[in-house]
CSV table of C-alpha atoms in Angstrom, one decimal:
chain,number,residue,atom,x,y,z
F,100,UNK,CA,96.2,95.4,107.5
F,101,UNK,CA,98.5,92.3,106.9
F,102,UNK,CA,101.4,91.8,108.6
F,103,UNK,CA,104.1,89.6,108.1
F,104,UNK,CA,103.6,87.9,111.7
F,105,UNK,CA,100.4,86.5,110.6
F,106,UNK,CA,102.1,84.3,108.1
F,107,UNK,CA,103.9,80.8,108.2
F,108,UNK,CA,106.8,82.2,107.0
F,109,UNK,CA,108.1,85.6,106.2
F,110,UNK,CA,111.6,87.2,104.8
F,111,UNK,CA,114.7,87.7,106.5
F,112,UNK,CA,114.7,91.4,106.0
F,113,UNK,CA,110.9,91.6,107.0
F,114,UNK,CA,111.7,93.6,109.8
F,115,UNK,CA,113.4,96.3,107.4
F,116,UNK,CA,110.8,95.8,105.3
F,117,UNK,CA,108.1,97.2,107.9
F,118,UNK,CA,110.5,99.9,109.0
F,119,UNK,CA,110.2,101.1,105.3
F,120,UNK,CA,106.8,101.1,105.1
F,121,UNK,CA,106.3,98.0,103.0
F,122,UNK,CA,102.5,97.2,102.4
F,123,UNK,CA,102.6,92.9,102.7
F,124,UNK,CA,100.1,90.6,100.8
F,125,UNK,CA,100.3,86.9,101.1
F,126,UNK,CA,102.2,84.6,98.9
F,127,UNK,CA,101.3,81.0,99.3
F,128,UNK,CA,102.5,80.6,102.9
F,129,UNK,CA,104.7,84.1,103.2
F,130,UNK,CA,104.2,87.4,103.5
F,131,UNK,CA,105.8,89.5,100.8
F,132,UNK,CA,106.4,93.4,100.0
F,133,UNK,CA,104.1,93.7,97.6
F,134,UNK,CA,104.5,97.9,97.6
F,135,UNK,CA,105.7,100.8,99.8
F,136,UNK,CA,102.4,102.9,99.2
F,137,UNK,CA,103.3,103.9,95.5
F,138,UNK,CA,103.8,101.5,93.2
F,139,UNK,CA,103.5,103.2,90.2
F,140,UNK,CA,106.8,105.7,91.1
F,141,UNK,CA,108.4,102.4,91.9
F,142,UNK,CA,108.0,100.8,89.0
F,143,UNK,CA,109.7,103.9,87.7
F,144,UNK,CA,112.7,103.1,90.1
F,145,UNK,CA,113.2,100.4,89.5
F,146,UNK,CA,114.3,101.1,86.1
F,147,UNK,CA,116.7,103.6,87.4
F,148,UNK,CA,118.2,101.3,90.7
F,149,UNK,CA,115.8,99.5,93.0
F,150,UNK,CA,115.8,96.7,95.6
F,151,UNK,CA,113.7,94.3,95.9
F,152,UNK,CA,112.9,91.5,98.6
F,153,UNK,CA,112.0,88.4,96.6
F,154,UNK,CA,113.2,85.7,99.5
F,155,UNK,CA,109.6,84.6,100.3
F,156,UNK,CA,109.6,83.6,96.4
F,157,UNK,CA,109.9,79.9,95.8
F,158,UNK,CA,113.3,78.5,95.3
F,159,UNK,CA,115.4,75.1,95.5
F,160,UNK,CA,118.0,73.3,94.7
F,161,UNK,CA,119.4,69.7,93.3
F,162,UNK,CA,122.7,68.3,93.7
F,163,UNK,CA,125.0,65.2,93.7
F,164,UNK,CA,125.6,62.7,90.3
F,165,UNK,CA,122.7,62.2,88.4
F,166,UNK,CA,121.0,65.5,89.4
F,167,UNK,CA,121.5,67.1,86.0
F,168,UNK,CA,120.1,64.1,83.8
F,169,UNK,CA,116.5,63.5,86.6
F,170,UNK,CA,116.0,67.3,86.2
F,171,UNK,CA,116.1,67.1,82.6
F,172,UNK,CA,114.0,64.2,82.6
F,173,UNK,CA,111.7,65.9,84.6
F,174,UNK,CA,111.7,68.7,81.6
F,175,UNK,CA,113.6,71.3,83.0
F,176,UNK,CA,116.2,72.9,80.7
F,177,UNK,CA,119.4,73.1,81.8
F,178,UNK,CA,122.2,74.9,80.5
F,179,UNK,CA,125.1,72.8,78.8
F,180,UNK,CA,127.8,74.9,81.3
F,181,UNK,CA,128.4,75.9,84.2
F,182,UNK,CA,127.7,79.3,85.7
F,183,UNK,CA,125.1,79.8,83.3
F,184,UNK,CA,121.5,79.8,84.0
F,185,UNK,CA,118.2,79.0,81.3
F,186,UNK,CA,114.6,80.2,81.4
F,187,UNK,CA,111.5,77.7,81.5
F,188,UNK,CA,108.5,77.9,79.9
F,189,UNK,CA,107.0,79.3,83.1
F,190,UNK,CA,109.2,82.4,83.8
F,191,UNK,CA,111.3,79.9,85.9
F,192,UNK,CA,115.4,79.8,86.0
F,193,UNK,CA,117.8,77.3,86.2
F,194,UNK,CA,121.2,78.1,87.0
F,195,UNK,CA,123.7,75.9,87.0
F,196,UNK,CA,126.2,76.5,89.7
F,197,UNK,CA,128.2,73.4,89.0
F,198,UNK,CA,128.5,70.2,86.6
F,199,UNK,CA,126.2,68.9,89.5
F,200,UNK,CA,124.5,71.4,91.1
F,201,UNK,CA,121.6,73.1,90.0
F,202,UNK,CA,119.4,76.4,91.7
F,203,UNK,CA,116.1,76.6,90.6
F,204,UNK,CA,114.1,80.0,90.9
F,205,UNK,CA,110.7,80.7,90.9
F,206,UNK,CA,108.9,83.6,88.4
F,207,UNK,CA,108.4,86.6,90.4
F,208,UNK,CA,105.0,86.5,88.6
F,209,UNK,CA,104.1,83.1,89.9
F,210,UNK,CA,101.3,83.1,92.4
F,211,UNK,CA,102.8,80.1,94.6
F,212,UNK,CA,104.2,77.1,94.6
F,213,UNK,CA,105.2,76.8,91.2
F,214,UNK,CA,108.1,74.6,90.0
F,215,UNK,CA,110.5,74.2,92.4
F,216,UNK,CA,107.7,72.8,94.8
F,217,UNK,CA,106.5,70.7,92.0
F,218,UNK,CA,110.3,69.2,91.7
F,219,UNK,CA,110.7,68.8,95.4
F,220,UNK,CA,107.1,66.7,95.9
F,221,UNK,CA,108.3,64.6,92.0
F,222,UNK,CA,111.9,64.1,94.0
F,223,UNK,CA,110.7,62.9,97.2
F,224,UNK,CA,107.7,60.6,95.1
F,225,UNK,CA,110.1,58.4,93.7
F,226,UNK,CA,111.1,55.0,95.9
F,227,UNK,CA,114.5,55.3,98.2
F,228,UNK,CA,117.0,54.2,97.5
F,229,UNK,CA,116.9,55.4,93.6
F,230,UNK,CA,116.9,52.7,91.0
F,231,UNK,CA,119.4,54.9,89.1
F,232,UNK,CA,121.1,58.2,90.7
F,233,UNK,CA,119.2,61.4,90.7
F,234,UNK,CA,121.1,63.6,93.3
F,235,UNK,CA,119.7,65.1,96.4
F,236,UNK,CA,117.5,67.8,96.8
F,237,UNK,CA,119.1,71.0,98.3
F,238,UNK,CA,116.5,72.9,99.8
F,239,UNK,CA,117.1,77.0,99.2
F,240,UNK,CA,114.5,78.9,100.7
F,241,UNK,CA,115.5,78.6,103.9
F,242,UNK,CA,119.6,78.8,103.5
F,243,UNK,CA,119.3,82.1,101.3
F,244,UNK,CA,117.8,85.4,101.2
F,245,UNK,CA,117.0,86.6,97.6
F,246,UNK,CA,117.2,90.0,96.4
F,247,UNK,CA,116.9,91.5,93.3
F,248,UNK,CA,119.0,94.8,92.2
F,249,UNK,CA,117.6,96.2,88.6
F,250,UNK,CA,117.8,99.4,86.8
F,251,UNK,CA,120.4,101.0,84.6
F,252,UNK,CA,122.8,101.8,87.2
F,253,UNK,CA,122.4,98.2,88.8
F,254,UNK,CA,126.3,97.5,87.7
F,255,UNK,CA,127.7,100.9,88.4
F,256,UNK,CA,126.6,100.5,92.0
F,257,UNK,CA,127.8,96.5,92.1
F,258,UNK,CA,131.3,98.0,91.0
F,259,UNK,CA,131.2,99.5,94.8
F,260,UNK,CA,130.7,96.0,96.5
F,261,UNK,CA,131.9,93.2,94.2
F,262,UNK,CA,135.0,92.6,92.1
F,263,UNK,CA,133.3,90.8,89.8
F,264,UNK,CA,133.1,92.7,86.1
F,265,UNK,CA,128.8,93.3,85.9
F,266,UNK,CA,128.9,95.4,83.1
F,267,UNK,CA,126.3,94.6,80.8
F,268,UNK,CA,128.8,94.2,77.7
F,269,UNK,CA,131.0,92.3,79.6
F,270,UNK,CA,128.5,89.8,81.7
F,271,UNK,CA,125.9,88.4,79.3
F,272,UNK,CA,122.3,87.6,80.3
F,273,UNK,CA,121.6,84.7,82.3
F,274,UNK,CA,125.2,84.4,83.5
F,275,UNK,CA,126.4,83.5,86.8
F,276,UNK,CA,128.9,84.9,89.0
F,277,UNK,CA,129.1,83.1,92.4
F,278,UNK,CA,131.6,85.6,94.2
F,279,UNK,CA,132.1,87.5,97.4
F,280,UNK,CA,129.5,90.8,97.5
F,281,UNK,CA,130.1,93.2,100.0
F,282,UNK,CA,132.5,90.3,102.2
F,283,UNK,CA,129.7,87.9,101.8
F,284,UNK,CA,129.5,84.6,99.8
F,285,UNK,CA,126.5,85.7,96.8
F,286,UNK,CA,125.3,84.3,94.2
F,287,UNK,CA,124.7,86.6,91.7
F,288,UNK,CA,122.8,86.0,88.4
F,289,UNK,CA,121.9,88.3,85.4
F,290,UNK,CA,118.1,88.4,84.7
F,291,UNK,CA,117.0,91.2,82.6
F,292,UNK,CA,113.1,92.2,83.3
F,293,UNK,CA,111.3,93.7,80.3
F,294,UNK,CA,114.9,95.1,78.9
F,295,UNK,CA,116.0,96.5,82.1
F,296,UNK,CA,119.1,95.2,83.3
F,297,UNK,CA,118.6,93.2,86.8
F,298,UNK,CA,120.4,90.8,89.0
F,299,UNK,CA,119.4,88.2,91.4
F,300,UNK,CA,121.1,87.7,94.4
F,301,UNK,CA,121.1,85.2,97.0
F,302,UNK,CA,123.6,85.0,99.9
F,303,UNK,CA,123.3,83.4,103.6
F,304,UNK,CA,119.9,84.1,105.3
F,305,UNK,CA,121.8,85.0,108.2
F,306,UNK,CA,123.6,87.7,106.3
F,307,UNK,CA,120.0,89.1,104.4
F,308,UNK,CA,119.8,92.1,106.9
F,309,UNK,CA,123.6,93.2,106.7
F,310,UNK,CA,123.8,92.6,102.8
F,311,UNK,CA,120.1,94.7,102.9
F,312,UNK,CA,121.7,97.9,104.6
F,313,UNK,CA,125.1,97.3,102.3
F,314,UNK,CA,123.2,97.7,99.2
F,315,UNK,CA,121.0,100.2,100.0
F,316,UNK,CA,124.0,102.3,101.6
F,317,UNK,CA,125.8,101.6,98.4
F,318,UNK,CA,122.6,102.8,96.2
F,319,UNK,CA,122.3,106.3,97.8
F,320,UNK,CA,124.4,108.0,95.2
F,321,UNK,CA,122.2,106.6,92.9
F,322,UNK,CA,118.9,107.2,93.9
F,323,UNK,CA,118.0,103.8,94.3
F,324,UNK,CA,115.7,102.4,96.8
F,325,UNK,CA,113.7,99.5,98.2
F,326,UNK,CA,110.5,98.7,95.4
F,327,UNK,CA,107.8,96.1,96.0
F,328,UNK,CA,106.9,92.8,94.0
F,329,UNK,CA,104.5,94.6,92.4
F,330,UNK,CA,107.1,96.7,90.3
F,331,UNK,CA,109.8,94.0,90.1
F,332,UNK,CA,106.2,92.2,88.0
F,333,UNK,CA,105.8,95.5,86.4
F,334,UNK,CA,109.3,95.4,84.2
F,335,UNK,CA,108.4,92.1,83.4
F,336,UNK,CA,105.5,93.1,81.5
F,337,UNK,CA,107.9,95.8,79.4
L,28,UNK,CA,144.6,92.3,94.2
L,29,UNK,CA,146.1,88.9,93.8
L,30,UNK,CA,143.9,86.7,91.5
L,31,UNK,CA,143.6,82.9,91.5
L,32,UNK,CA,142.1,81.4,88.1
L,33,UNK,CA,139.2,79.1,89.8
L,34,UNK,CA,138.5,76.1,87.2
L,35,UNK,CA,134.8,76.5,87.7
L,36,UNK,CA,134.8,80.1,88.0
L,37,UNK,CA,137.1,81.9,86.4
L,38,UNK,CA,139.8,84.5,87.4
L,39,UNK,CA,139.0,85.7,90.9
L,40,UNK,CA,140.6,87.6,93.9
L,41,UNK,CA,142.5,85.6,96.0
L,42,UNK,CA,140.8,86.3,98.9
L,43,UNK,CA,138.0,84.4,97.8
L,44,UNK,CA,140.1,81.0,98.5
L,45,UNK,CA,141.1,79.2,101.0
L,46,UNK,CA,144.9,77.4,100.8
L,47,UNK,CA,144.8,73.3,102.4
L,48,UNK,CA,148.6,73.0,102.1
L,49,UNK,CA,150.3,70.6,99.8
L,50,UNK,CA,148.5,67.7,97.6
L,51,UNK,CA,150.1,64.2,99.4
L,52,UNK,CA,149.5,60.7,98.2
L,53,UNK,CA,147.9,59.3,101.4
L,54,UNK,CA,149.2,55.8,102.6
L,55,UNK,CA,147.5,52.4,103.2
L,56,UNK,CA,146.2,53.3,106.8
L,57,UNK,CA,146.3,49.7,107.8
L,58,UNK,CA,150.0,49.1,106.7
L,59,UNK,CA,151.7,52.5,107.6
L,60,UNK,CA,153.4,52.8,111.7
L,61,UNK,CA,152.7,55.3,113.6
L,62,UNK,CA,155.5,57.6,112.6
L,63,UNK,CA,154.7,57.5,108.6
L,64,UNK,CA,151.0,58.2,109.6
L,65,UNK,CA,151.8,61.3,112.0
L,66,UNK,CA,154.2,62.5,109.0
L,67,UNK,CA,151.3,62.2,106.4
L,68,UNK,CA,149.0,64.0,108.8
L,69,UNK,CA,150.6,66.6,110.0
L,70,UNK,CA,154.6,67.1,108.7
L,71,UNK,CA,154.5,69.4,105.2
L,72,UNK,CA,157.4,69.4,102.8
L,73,UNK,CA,157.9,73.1,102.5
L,74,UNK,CA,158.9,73.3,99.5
L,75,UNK,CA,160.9,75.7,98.1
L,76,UNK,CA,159.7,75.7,94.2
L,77,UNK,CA,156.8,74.3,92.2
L,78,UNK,CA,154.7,73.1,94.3
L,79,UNK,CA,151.0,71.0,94.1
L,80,UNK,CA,148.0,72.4,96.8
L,81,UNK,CA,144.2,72.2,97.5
L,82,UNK,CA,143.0,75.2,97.0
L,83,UNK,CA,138.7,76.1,97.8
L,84,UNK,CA,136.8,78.8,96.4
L,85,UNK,CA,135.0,79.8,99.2
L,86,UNK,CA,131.7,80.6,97.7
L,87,UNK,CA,131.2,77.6,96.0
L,88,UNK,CA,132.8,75.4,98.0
L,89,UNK,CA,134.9,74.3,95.4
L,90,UNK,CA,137.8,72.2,95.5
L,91,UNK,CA,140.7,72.3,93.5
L,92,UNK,CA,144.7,71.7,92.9
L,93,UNK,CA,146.6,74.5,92.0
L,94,UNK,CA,150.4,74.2,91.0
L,95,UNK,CA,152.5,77.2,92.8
L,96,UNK,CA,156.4,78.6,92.8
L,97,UNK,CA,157.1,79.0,96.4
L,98,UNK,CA,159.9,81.6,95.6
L,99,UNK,CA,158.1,83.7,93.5
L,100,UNK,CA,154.5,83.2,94.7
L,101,UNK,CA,153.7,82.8,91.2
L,102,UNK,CA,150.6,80.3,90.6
L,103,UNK,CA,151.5,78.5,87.6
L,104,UNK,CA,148.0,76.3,86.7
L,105,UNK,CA,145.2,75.0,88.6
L,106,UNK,CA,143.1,72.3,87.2
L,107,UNK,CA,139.7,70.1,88.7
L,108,UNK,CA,141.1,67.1,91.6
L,109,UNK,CA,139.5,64.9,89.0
L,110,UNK,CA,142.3,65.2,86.6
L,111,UNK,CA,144.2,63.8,89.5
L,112,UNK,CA,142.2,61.5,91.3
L,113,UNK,CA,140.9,59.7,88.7
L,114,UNK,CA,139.4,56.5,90.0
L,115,UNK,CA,138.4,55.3,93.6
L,116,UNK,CA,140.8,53.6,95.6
L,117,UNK,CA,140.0,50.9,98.7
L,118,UNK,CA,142.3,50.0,101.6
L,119,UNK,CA,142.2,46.5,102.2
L,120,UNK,CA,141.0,45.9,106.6
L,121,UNK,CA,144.0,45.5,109.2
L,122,UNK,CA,143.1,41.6,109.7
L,123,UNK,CA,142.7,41.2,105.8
L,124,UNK,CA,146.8,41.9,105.1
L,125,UNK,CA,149.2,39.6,103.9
C-alpha cells in the first residue's frame, strides 16, 4: 500500500486526500491520487463535475524583462497577450499572466519531470550574471496548490464562488482569469480535456485545504466529487 | 458590486484592489528639508474632484494609476504606471550638489 508519507513530497490536500479514500502511486518524487477505488465511475464524473488534485504535477514559473523572449528561445510558445495561455507540443501550457510573467504547466499525462524541470535545469545552466536579460525563475510548485474542476457543470458551480463570467461562450479556451475564488487569490485557466470543459486552478498552498472543502461544499448540488489522475488522463484520451 | 477596470485584467470587483492614495511627483531626497520630505511622505491633498491613485489588483499584484472623482466616486480611467513613468530617473548624492 503506498502512502503519501513515504514520498519526498506530497500535496497539500494529501491529508483530504486519504480521508477520501484516495489510492496514491508515485509521480517522480510525489505521491499523487491516482484513484479512489473506481476509476472507471470517475472517469464518468468527471465529465459531469469532478475535482481533482493535480499539485504534485510539475509546474513553474519565469518572470522579470527578457523572460518572454529566453522562453521562446528555448522553444516554448507563448501567447502574443496576456491572460492567455498556449499548448506545447508535449501536452504542456503556457499561460501568460503578464507581459513578463509566464506559468508553465506540466501534462497531466506526463510521467515526471517533463518541461518545466527541463526549463528550470536550461535556466540555471547558463553563466550569472546573464549576457543578455532572461528574467528569473519563479518557482510554482511549492507556492501553489493545483486543482482541476471539469465536467459540464464546472461553470455553473464556479458562478457560486467567483465573480468572474466562466461560461463557456463567454470565456474561451485557454483563457485566463487571475481573480478572487471563494475569498482567495486563484488563478484560474480554461483547459478543455477531450471536449469536456475543465479549469485549472492554482491558489496559495496554504489555502489548498480551505479552497479543497469550498469547492467540494460548493459541488454538492451537483453531484460532483473528488476523481483521481487517472480519470483527469482519461478525458484526455476523448 | 463596484467594479474597477484593471488594465491587465479587465473589469473586476472592487474588492479585488487595493487603493495607495494619491499619485505624487517625489522630490530630490538630497535637496528637499525636512518639512517638504515629511509632507511628500505622509501629508495627502484630499482632493475634492478628479483625482490620480495607485491602485493594486490584488491577485496579480498589479500596479496601476487610476483617475477618480472624489465627489461622485466615479473612476473615470485607469491606465499602466508606464504611461506615466516613462523613463528612470537618478538623484544626484548629498555631497555631489551644487
Amino acid at each position: 500500500m503506498t502512502a503519501p508519507g513515504d514520498f519526498p513530497r506530497r500535496s497539500f490536500v494529501a491529508r483530504k486526500l486519504d480521508e477520501a479514500g484516495a489510492g496514491f502511486g508515485s509521480l517522480g518524487d510525489a505521491a499523487v491520487a491516482l484513484d479512489f477505488g473506481d476509476s472507471a465511475a470517475e472517469a464518468e464524473t468527471a465529465r459531469r463535475l469532478g475535482l481533482a488534485d493535480l499539485s504534485p504535477l510539475p509546474r513553474t514559473g519565469f518572470k522579470g524583462a527578457g523572460a518572454v523572449e529566453w522562453l521562446a528561445g528555448q522553444g516554448v510558445e507563448v501567447p502574443a497577450e496576456s491572460n492567455r495561455a498556449a499548448r506545447q507540443s508535449g501536452g504542456e501550457l503556457a499561460a501568460r499572466l503578464a507581459p513578463g510573467e509566464v506559468l508553465v504547466l506540466g501534462a497531466p499525462e506526463a510521467e515526471a519531470d517533463g518541461l518545466p524541470a527541463a526549463l528550470e535545469a536550461a535556466w540555471a545552466a547558463e553563466p550569472l550574471p546573464p549576457g543578455t536579460p532572461r528574467g528569473f525563475p519563479l518557482p510554482r510548485r511549492d507556492s501553489h496548490a493545483w486543482f482541476l474542476v471539469s465536467g459540464s457543470e464546472a461553470a455553473a458551480m464556479f458562478a457560486k464562488l467567483c465573480g468572474v463570467d466562466l461560461r463557456p461562450d463567454k470565456f474561451p479556451n485557454l483563457s485566463i482569469a487571475q481573480t478572487s475564488v471563494a475569498r482567495v487569490s486563484a488563478i484560474v485557466v480554461r483547459d478543455d480535456r477531450g471536449g469536456t470543459l475543465a479549469y485549472h486552478l492554482l491558489t496559495d498552498s496554504a489555502s489548498a485545504e480551505y479552497l479543497w472543502d469550498c469547492l467540494l461544499d460548493a459541488m454538492v448540488e451537483f453531484e460532483g466529487r473528488p476523481v483521481g489522475l487517472a480519470a483527469v488522463r482519461a478525458l484526455g484520451d476523448g | 458590486m463596484k467594479i474597477m477596470p484593471c488594465p491587465l485584467n479587465g473589469p473586476r470587483n472592487i474588492s479585488e484592489f487595493a487603493c495607495s492614495g494619491e499619485v505624487a511627483e517625489m522630490p530630490e531626497p538630497n535637496r528637499t528639508g525636512d518639512e517638504d520630505w515629511a509632507d511628500f511622505i505622509w501629508m495627502s491633498n484630499n482632493t475634492a474632484g478628479v483625482v490620480r491613485e495607485w491602485w493594486c489588483h490584488v491577485p496579480t499584484n498589479y500596479w496601476f494609476i487610476a483617475e477618480r472623482d472624489t465627489v461622485t466616486d466615479e473612476i473615470l480611467k485607469t491606465y499602466p504606471a508606464g504611461k506615466v513613468f516613462t523613463a528612470r530617473r537618478d538623484f544626484q548624492g548629498r555631497d555631489e550638489g551644487p
